[in-house]
Each structure stands twice: as C-alpha cells, then as structure tokens.
mmCIF file of C-alpha atoms in Angstrom:
data_model
loop_
_atom_site.group_PDB
_atom_site.id
_atom_site.type_symbol
_atom_site.label_atom_id
_atom_site.label_comp_id
_atom_site.label_asym_id
_atom_site.label_seq_id
_atom_site.Cartn_x
_atom_site.Cartn_y
_atom_site.Cartn_z
ATOM 1 C CA MET A 1 -59.107 -42.322 16.749
ATOM 2 C CA THR A 2 -56.613 -40.291 14.809
ATOM 3 C CA PRO A 3 -53.105 -41.508 15.536
ATOM 4 C CA ARG A 4 -50.830 -38.984 17.151
ATOM 5 C CA VAL A 5 -47.704 -38.125 15.283
ATOM 6 C CA MET A 6 -44.766 -37.602 17.591
ATOM 7 C CA ALA A 7 -42.359 -34.924 16.399
ATOM 8 C CA TYR A 8 -38.785 -35.388 17.431
ATOM 9 C CA ARG A 9 -35.371 -33.887 16.767
ATOM 10 C CA VAL A 10 -32.444 -35.942 15.705
ATOM 11 C CA ARG A 11 -29.641 -35.240 18.115
ATOM 12 C CA HIS A 12 -26.225 -35.418 16.548
ATOM 13 C CA GLU A 13 -23.157 -36.632 18.361
ATOM 14 C CA ASP A 14 -21.363 -33.364 17.580
ATOM 15 C CA VAL A 15 -23.751 -31.288 19.733
ATOM 16 C CA PRO A 16 -21.957 -30.697 23.068
ATOM 17 C CA ASP A 17 -23.435 -29.279 26.247
ATOM 18 C CA THR A 18 -21.835 -25.882 26.685
ATOM 19 C CA SER A 19 -24.654 -24.172 28.573
ATOM 20 C CA ALA A 20 -22.477 -23.665 31.655
ATOM 21 C CA ALA A 21 -19.691 -22.151 29.584
ATOM 22 C CA PHE A 22 -22.137 -19.758 27.915
ATOM 23 C CA GLU A 23 -23.486 -18.713 31.318
ATOM 24 C CA ARG A 24 -19.974 -18.111 32.555
ATOM 25 C CA ALA A 25 -19.012 -16.096 29.450
ATOM 26 C CA ALA A 26 -22.180 -14.008 29.711
ATOM 27 C CA GLY A 27 -21.253 -12.960 33.231
ATOM 28 C CA LEU A 28 -17.687 -11.970 32.385
ATOM 29 C CA PRO A 29 -16.567 -8.491 31.283
ATOM 30 C CA ASP A 30 -14.777 -8.114 27.998
ATOM 31 C CA GLY A 31 -11.241 -9.320 28.425
ATOM 32 C CA PRO A 32 -8.876 -12.294 28.117
ATOM 33 C CA GLU A 33 -10.932 -14.634 30.313
ATOM 34 C CA LYS A 34 -14.144 -14.033 28.374
ATOM 35 C CA TYR A 35 -12.353 -14.494 25.042
ATOM 36 C CA ARG A 36 -10.715 -17.685 26.302
ATOM 37 C CA THR A 37 -14.099 -19.077 27.397
ATOM 38 C CA ARG A 38 -15.618 -18.263 24.009
ATOM 39 C CA GLY A 39 -12.654 -19.948 22.335
ATOM 40 C CA GLU A 40 -13.324 -23.130 24.311
ATOM 41 C CA ILE A 41 -16.961 -23.030 23.191
ATOM 42 C CA VAL A 42 -15.938 -22.579 19.551
ATOM 43 C CA CYS A 43 -13.596 -25.565 19.752
ATOM 44 C CA ALA A 44 -16.359 -27.694 21.268
ATOM 45 C CA TRP A 45 -18.780 -26.863 18.446
ATOM 46 C CA LEU A 46 -16.322 -27.074 15.540
ATOM 47 C CA PRO A 47 -17.358 -30.668 14.639
ATOM 48 C CA MET A 48 -20.918 -29.426 14.057
ATOM 49 C CA ALA A 49 -19.638 -26.580 11.881
ATOM 50 C CA ASP A 50 -17.605 -29.093 9.873
ATOM 51 C CA ARG A 51 -20.728 -31.213 9.381
ATOM 52 C CA LEU A 52 -22.666 -28.224 8.074
ATOM 53 C CA ALA A 53 -19.801 -27.346 5.732
ATOM 54 C CA GLY A 54 -19.918 -30.895 4.353
ATOM 55 C CA ARG A 55 -23.429 -30.299 3.055
ATOM 56 C CA PHE A 56 -21.961 -27.851 0.514
ATOM 57 C CA ARG A 57 -18.981 -29.957 -0.582
ATOM 58 C CA HIS A 58 -20.352 -30.816 -4.046
ATOM 59 C CA ARG A 59 -20.736 -27.223 -5.194
ATOM 60 C CA GLY A 60 -17.292 -26.606 -6.650
ATOM 61 C CA GLU A 61 -15.459 -25.384 -3.529
ATOM 62 C CA ALA A 62 -12.755 -27.204 -1.559
ATOM 63 C CA LEU A 63 -14.062 -28.757 1.656
ATOM 64 C CA GLU A 64 -11.243 -27.238 3.709
ATOM 65 C CA ASP A 65 -12.213 -23.748 2.526
ATOM 66 C CA LEU A 66 -15.835 -24.453 3.388
ATOM 67 C CA ARG A 67 -14.809 -25.545 6.874
ATOM 68 C CA GLN A 68 -13.006 -22.245 7.385
ATOM 69 C CA VAL A 69 -16.108 -20.319 6.300
ATOM 70 C CA ALA A 70 -18.265 -22.418 8.621
ATOM 71 C CA ALA A 71 -15.827 -21.728 11.467
ATOM 72 C CA ILE A 72 -16.210 -17.996 10.860
ATOM 73 C CA GLY A 73 -19.979 -18.405 11.070
ATOM 74 C CA LEU A 74 -19.568 -20.368 14.299
ATOM 75 C CA VAL A 75 -17.448 -17.632 15.863
ATOM 76 C CA LYS A 76 -20.110 -15.055 14.945
ATOM 77 C CA ALA A 77 -22.801 -17.264 16.445
ATOM 78 C CA VAL A 78 -20.889 -17.683 19.718
ATOM 79 C CA GLU A 79 -20.304 -13.931 19.977
ATOM 80 C CA ARG A 80 -23.967 -13.053 19.322
ATOM 81 C CA TYR A 81 -25.645 -15.798 21.336
ATOM 82 C CA ASP A 82 -27.482 -14.762 24.481
ATOM 83 C CA PRO A 83 -28.151 -17.767 26.756
ATOM 84 C CA HIS A 84 -30.745 -15.811 28.728
ATOM 85 C CA ARG A 85 -33.211 -15.736 25.832
ATOM 86 C CA GLY A 86 -34.033 -19.401 26.315
ATOM 87 C CA THR A 87 -33.084 -20.540 22.820
ATOM 88 C CA ALA A 88 -30.785 -23.527 22.411
ATOM 89 C CA PHE A 89 -27.446 -22.571 20.925
ATOM 90 C CA GLU A 90 -27.769 -25.175 18.168
ATOM 91 C CA SER A 91 -31.014 -23.591 16.953
ATOM 92 C CA PHE A 92 -29.251 -20.241 16.814
ATOM 93 C CA ALA A 93 -25.946 -21.418 15.375
ATOM 94 C CA VAL A 94 -27.152 -23.624 12.505
ATOM 95 C CA PRO A 95 -28.859 -20.827 10.499
ATOM 96 C CA THR A 96 -25.977 -18.470 11.278
ATOM 97 C CA ILE A 97 -23.362 -20.904 9.965
ATOM 98 C CA THR A 98 -25.483 -21.965 6.988
ATOM 99 C CA GLY A 99 -26.103 -18.322 6.107
ATOM 100 C CA GLU A 100 -22.368 -17.647 6.192
ATOM 101 C CA LEU A 101 -21.749 -20.559 3.808
ATOM 102 C CA LYS A 102 -24.488 -19.426 1.422
ATOM 103 C CA ARG A 103 -23.143 -15.868 1.505
ATOM 104 C CA HIS A 104 -19.703 -17.213 0.642
ATOM 105 C CA PHE A 105 -21.062 -18.881 -2.472
ATOM 106 C CA ARG A 106 -23.175 -15.879 -3.425
ATOM 107 C CA ASP A 107 -20.491 -13.210 -3.026
ATOM 108 C CA ARG A 108 -17.155 -14.926 -3.664
ATOM 109 C CA LEU A 109 -17.412 -17.840 -6.067
ATOM 110 C CA TRP A 110 -19.366 -16.669 -9.104
ATOM 111 C CA SER A 111 -17.006 -16.393 -12.067
ATOM 112 C CA VAL A 112 -19.414 -13.975 -13.711
ATOM 113 C CA HIS A 113 -22.016 -11.678 -12.257
ATOM 114 C CA VAL A 114 -25.270 -13.576 -11.912
ATOM 115 C CA PRO A 115 -28.492 -11.846 -10.783
ATOM 116 C CA ARG A 116 -29.945 -12.983 -7.480
ATOM 117 C CA ARG A 117 -33.037 -14.417 -9.213
ATOM 118 C CA VAL A 118 -30.870 -16.643 -11.421
ATOM 119 C CA GLN A 119 -28.887 -17.786 -8.380
ATOM 120 C CA GLU A 120 -32.159 -18.829 -6.726
ATOM 121 C CA LEU A 121 -33.256 -20.673 -9.880
ATOM 122 C CA ARG A 122 -29.901 -22.438 -9.929
ATOM 123 C CA ALA A 123 -30.400 -23.650 -6.352
ATOM 124 C CA ARG A 124 -33.917 -24.937 -7.122
ATOM 125 C CA VAL A 125 -32.716 -26.708 -10.273
ATOM 126 C CA ARG A 126 -29.821 -28.304 -8.401
ATOM 127 C CA ASP A 127 -32.071 -29.581 -5.605
ATOM 128 C CA ALA A 128 -34.668 -30.898 -8.067
ATOM 129 C CA ARG A 129 -31.999 -32.590 -10.169
ATOM 130 C CA ASP A 130 -30.461 -34.312 -7.143
ATOM 131 C CA GLU A 131 -33.835 -35.486 -5.821
ATOM 132 C CA LEU A 132 -34.910 -36.860 -9.203
ATOM 133 C CA ALA A 133 -31.553 -38.555 -9.766
ATOM 134 C CA GLN A 134 -31.826 -40.351 -6.415
ATOM 135 C CA ARG A 135 -35.413 -41.341 -7.135
ATOM 136 C CA HIS A 136 -34.607 -42.795 -10.572
ATOM 137 C CA GLY A 137 -31.320 -44.519 -9.833
ATOM 138 C CA ASN A 138 -28.902 -41.668 -10.667
ATOM 139 C CA VAL A 139 -30.391 -41.229 -14.137
ATOM 140 C CA ALA A 140 -30.003 -37.578 -15.168
ATOM 141 C CA PRO A 141 -33.465 -35.971 -15.392
ATOM 142 C CA THR A 142 -34.563 -33.922 -18.385
ATOM 143 C CA VAL A 143 -35.155 -30.181 -18.245
ATOM 144 C CA ASP A 144 -38.911 -30.727 -18.445
ATOM 145 C CA GLU A 145 -38.811 -33.166 -15.521
ATOM 146 C CA ILE A 146 -36.787 -30.690 -13.455
ATOM 147 C CA ALA A 147 -39.203 -27.868 -14.286
ATOM 148 C CA PHE A 148 -42.228 -29.955 -13.296
ATOM 149 C CA HIS A 149 -40.632 -31.210 -10.076
ATOM 150 C CA ALA A 150 -39.450 -27.728 -9.012
ATOM 151 C CA GLY A 151 -42.709 -26.007 -9.996
ATOM 152 C CA MET A 152 -41.114 -23.638 -12.493
ATOM 153 C CA THR A 153 -41.384 -22.940 -16.188
ATOM 154 C CA ARG A 154 -39.134 -24.649 -18.704
ATOM 155 C CA ASN A 155 -37.347 -21.369 -19.451
ATOM 156 C CA GLU A 156 -36.635 -20.894 -15.753
ATOM 157 C CA ALA A 157 -35.264 -24.432 -15.542
ATOM 158 C CA VAL A 158 -33.017 -23.796 -18.544
ATOM 159 C CA MET A 159 -31.802 -20.533 -17.012
ATOM 160 C CA GLY A 160 -31.031 -22.217 -13.701
ATOM 161 C CA ALA A 161 -29.248 -25.108 -15.426
ATOM 162 C CA GLU A 162 -27.093 -22.720 -17.445
ATOM 163 C CA ALA A 163 -26.001 -21.053 -14.206
ATOM 164 C CA MET A 164 -24.774 -24.374 -12.773
ATOM 165 C CA ASP A 165 -21.279 -23.871 -14.217
ATOM 166 C CA CYS A 166 -20.858 -20.218 -13.231
ATOM 167 C CA PHE A 167 -18.589 -21.138 -10.310
ATOM 168 C CA ASN A 168 -15.944 -22.503 -12.689
ATOM 169 C CA VAL A 169 -14.409 -21.104 -15.848
ATOM 170 C CA LEU A 170 -12.252 -22.672 -18.543
ATOM 171 C CA SER A 171 -8.873 -21.251 -19.427
ATOM 172 C CA LEU A 172 -8.528 -19.853 -22.932
ATOM 173 C CA ASP A 173 -5.480 -22.134 -23.211
ATOM 174 C CA ALA A 174 -7.594 -25.248 -22.584
ATOM 175 C CA SER A 175 -7.374 -27.704 -25.471
ATOM 176 C CA LEU A 176 -10.578 -28.518 -27.333
ATOM 177 C CA SER A 177 -9.446 -32.018 -28.334
ATOM 178 C CA SER A 178 -6.706 -33.556 -26.194
ATOM 179 C CA PRO A 179 -5.044 -32.234 -23.025
ATOM 180 C CA ASP A 180 -1.650 -31.592 -24.643
ATOM 181 C CA GLU A 181 -2.256 -30.700 -28.277
ATOM 182 C CA GLY A 182 -4.722 -29.380 -30.787
ATOM 183 C CA PRO A 183 -6.529 -26.040 -30.988
ATOM 184 C CA THR A 184 -7.359 -24.232 -27.762
ATOM 185 C CA LEU A 185 -10.533 -22.552 -26.649
ATOM 186 C CA GLY A 186 -8.921 -19.206 -27.394
ATOM 187 C CA ASP A 187 -8.312 -20.282 -31.005
ATOM 188 C CA SER A 188 -12.057 -20.771 -31.483
ATOM 189 C CA LEU A 189 -12.947 -17.247 -30.382
ATOM 190 C CA GLY A 190 -13.247 -14.455 -32.882
ATOM 191 C CA ALA A 191 -11.327 -11.203 -32.695
ATOM 192 C CA TRP A 192 -12.368 -7.650 -33.375
ATOM 193 C CA ASP A 193 -11.752 -6.666 -36.999
ATOM 194 C CA ALA A 194 -10.510 -3.088 -37.198
ATOM 195 C CA ALA A 195 -11.669 -2.958 -40.828
ATOM 196 C CA LEU A 196 -15.246 -2.904 -39.537
ATOM 197 C CA ASP A 197 -14.642 0.545 -38.073
ATOM 198 C CA ALA A 198 -13.325 1.685 -41.430
ATOM 199 C CA VAL A 199 -16.493 0.441 -43.140
ATOM 200 C CA VAL A 200 -18.699 2.319 -40.673
ATOM 201 C CA ASP A 201 -16.646 5.506 -41.024
ATOM 202 C CA ARG A 202 -16.645 5.276 -44.811
ATOM 203 C CA GLU A 203 -20.411 4.846 -45.011
ATOM 204 C CA ALA A 204 -20.925 7.788 -42.642
ATOM 205 C CA VAL A 205 -18.654 10.034 -44.697
ATOM 206 C CA LYS A 206 -19.991 9.212 -48.189
ATOM 207 C CA PRO A 207 -23.095 11.440 -48.206
ATOM 208 C CA ARG A 208 -21.133 14.356 -46.714
ATOM 209 C CA LEU A 209 -18.477 14.038 -49.389
ATOM 210 C CA ARG A 210 -21.135 14.256 -52.091
ATOM 211 C CA ARG A 211 -22.364 17.582 -50.694
ATOM 212 C CA LEU A 212 -18.927 19.233 -50.899
ATOM 213 C CA PRO A 213 -18.126 21.655 -53.760
ATOM 214 C CA ASP A 214 -16.424 20.001 -56.717
ATOM 215 C CA ARG A 215 -13.017 21.572 -55.993
ATOM 216 C CA GLU A 216 -12.992 20.338 -52.360
ATOM 217 C CA LYS A 217 -14.075 16.853 -53.482
ATOM 218 C CA ARG A 218 -11.288 16.796 -56.040
ATOM 219 C CA ILE A 219 -8.692 17.944 -53.495
ATOM 220 C CA LEU A 220 -9.729 15.291 -50.964
ATOM 221 C CA TYR A 221 -9.676 12.611 -53.668
ATOM 222 C CA MET A 222 -6.172 13.613 -54.747
ATOM 223 C CA ARG A 223 -4.914 13.769 -51.153
ATOM 224 C CA PHE A 224 -6.467 10.665 -49.575
ATOM 225 C CA PHE A 225 -7.144 8.321 -52.497
ATOM 226 C CA ARG A 226 -4.246 9.089 -54.806
ATOM 227 C CA GLY A 227 -1.772 9.923 -52.042
ATOM 228 C CA MET A 228 -0.621 13.212 -53.594
ATOM 229 C CA THR A 229 1.203 15.753 -51.463
ATOM 230 C CA GLN A 230 -0.236 19.185 -50.806
ATOM 231 C CA SER A 231 2.500 20.731 -52.947
ATOM 232 C CA SER A 232 1.646 18.575 -55.966
ATOM 233 C CA ILE A 233 -2.073 19.283 -55.516
ATOM 234 C CA ALA A 234 -1.383 23.031 -55.354
ATOM 235 C CA GLU A 235 0.720 22.843 -58.526
ATOM 236 C CA ASP A 236 -1.953 20.788 -60.331
ATOM 237 C CA LEU A 237 -4.730 23.265 -59.402
ATOM 238 C CA GLY A 238 -2.659 26.427 -59.731
ATOM 239 C CA ILE A 239 -3.184 27.582 -56.147
ATOM 240 C CA SER A 240 -0.910 27.938 -53.132
ATOM 241 C CA GLN A 241 -0.052 25.035 -50.822
ATOM 242 C CA MET A 242 -1.417 27.059 -47.857
ATOM 243 C CA HIS A 243 -4.756 27.372 -49.661
ATOM 244 C CA VAL A 244 -4.819 23.590 -50.259
ATOM 245 C CA SER A 245 -4.080 22.925 -46.595
ATOM 246 C CA ARG A 246 -6.863 25.263 -45.473
ATOM 247 C CA LEU A 247 -9.397 23.675 -47.860
ATOM 248 C CA ILE A 248 -8.510 20.156 -46.630
ATOM 249 C CA ASN A 249 -8.803 21.171 -42.964
ATOM 250 C CA ASP A 250 -12.091 23.012 -43.488
ATOM 251 C CA SER A 251 -13.621 20.159 -45.497
ATOM 252 C CA CYS A 252 -12.604 17.500 -42.962
ATOM 253 C CA ALA A 253 -13.838 19.625 -40.042
ATOM 254 C CA ARG A 254 -17.206 20.142 -41.767
ATOM 255 C CA ILE A 255 -17.633 16.429 -42.470
ATOM 256 C CA ARG A 256 -16.642 15.509 -38.909
ATOM 257 C CA ARG A 257 -19.054 18.065 -37.443
ATOM 258 C CA ASP A 258 -21.952 16.763 -39.572
ATOM 259 C CA VAL A 259 -21.241 13.135 -38.671
ATOM 260 C CA MET A 260 -21.039 13.867 -34.935
ATOM 261 C CA ARG A 261 -24.230 15.922 -35.042
ATOM 262 C CA ASP A 262 -26.167 13.133 -36.758
ATOM 263 C CA ALA A 263 -24.780 10.520 -34.360
ATOM 264 C CA ALA A 264 -25.836 12.520 -31.268
#
C-alpha cells in the first residue's frame, strides 16, 4: 500500500482571527467607522507583515524601512480583501505584501538601471548561493556550482553575480587603502582629455586644407600657425585687410561644410 502523505500548513502565532471584523467592515458604508475597523484589522496583522519583511533583511535595506513597505502592502490587502469570496485573508495578504516588498527593491533601490532579466538572474544566483552555502557549511560556492545548481549558463551566473552589488554604490571619496588616508576611488578614475577633440578635428581638417588654393593655404598658415594679424598678412601679400578677412572666412566655412557633410 502506498503511504498517504498528509499535507499541512504551518500556522504562525502572528495569524489572528479577524473574520468577524472583516464581515463587519464589509457591511459598513465608507466612513469613519469602516476606516476605524480596517485600522484595527491592520494593527492585528502587523506582526505577520513584520515577519514577511524580515525575510528581505539581508538585501541591503534597513529592516525598519522594509517593515514600513510591508505595512503599506498590508493596508492594500485589507482594503482589497473580500471576505465573501471564501479565501482566507492570510492567503490573500501574503502575496500582496511580498509583492509590495519585491516592487520596492525593483523600483527604488537599484543604484543603476538594471534590466528585468538581470534582476531575475540576480535573484536566482542569490538563492542558489545561499542554499549551497548552507549545504556546505557556509563555504562560498563557485560560479560554476551556482550555475549548475540554478540551472543556468555560466555567463548568466556571472551576470547575476555582478548585479549583486547594484543596490549599493561607493563614494568617489572612498579611500582605496585605509579609511582616513591614501588615494581615493575618484583618483583612480580617468578624466576626459580635451586634446583628443583637437586631434580628431585636426585629422578631419587636414585633407580639406590640402585641397585649398595655395594662397588660401598660405593665409590660413600665417593666421593660425604663425599667429599673424590680418593686417600683417595683408601687408605681406600686398592685398587689403578686408580681402584677407573674406578669404579666411570663406576658407573656414568651406572646410566646415565639407567636414559636416562627410560626418552626416
């Protein structure tokens, strides 16, 4: 004979009997008495909400903040619960409160934007890591062990592990060696070199300069490389300063137009 397996629910001490209060609230019109009855129900179920919040306490958020989020989920559950549908309030409230906590982590606590898929990988990696650590005496599992246990590829495990620290960021003023002295994280970061833009601009201009007539090339060389004034250029070439100014403007406009056209 096949033995029968008896399924049972663990009943927690923080699960009160508020069925009568729910029935009373359901029969009341909107108003102070109905809100007061709902408030009494919320207070009675707060210990359960606190217990659910405690399940998330090791994820980088203060427990008191998690309790507040769980309380918000509890209030929503009390407001939406219909006792006439025959479902126990606990069965309705637990997923509502847990969903509120998960939404809090998903929408509020990521320091950088992380795609939903990576968030899911992170959760699977975290669960697999915790299960393996408990199984092997708190020894940190390898990435390959996590991937095998969670049924994912190694790359997915690496991606999920890298997202583990996305809830917290380091200050650029954080020291790399000791807490009070030494170079900071900001000191190790590079900065944009404005000379790079000059290199790009110079390389873009070179072939256009070569296509200019010799007189225009000479004028631009005297103006921008030798630093001569328009008056001295005009005197050196035997033309008017106005003519020099026009040639410089026309040459620069032609080069700029050609560069922008090629870049489009």
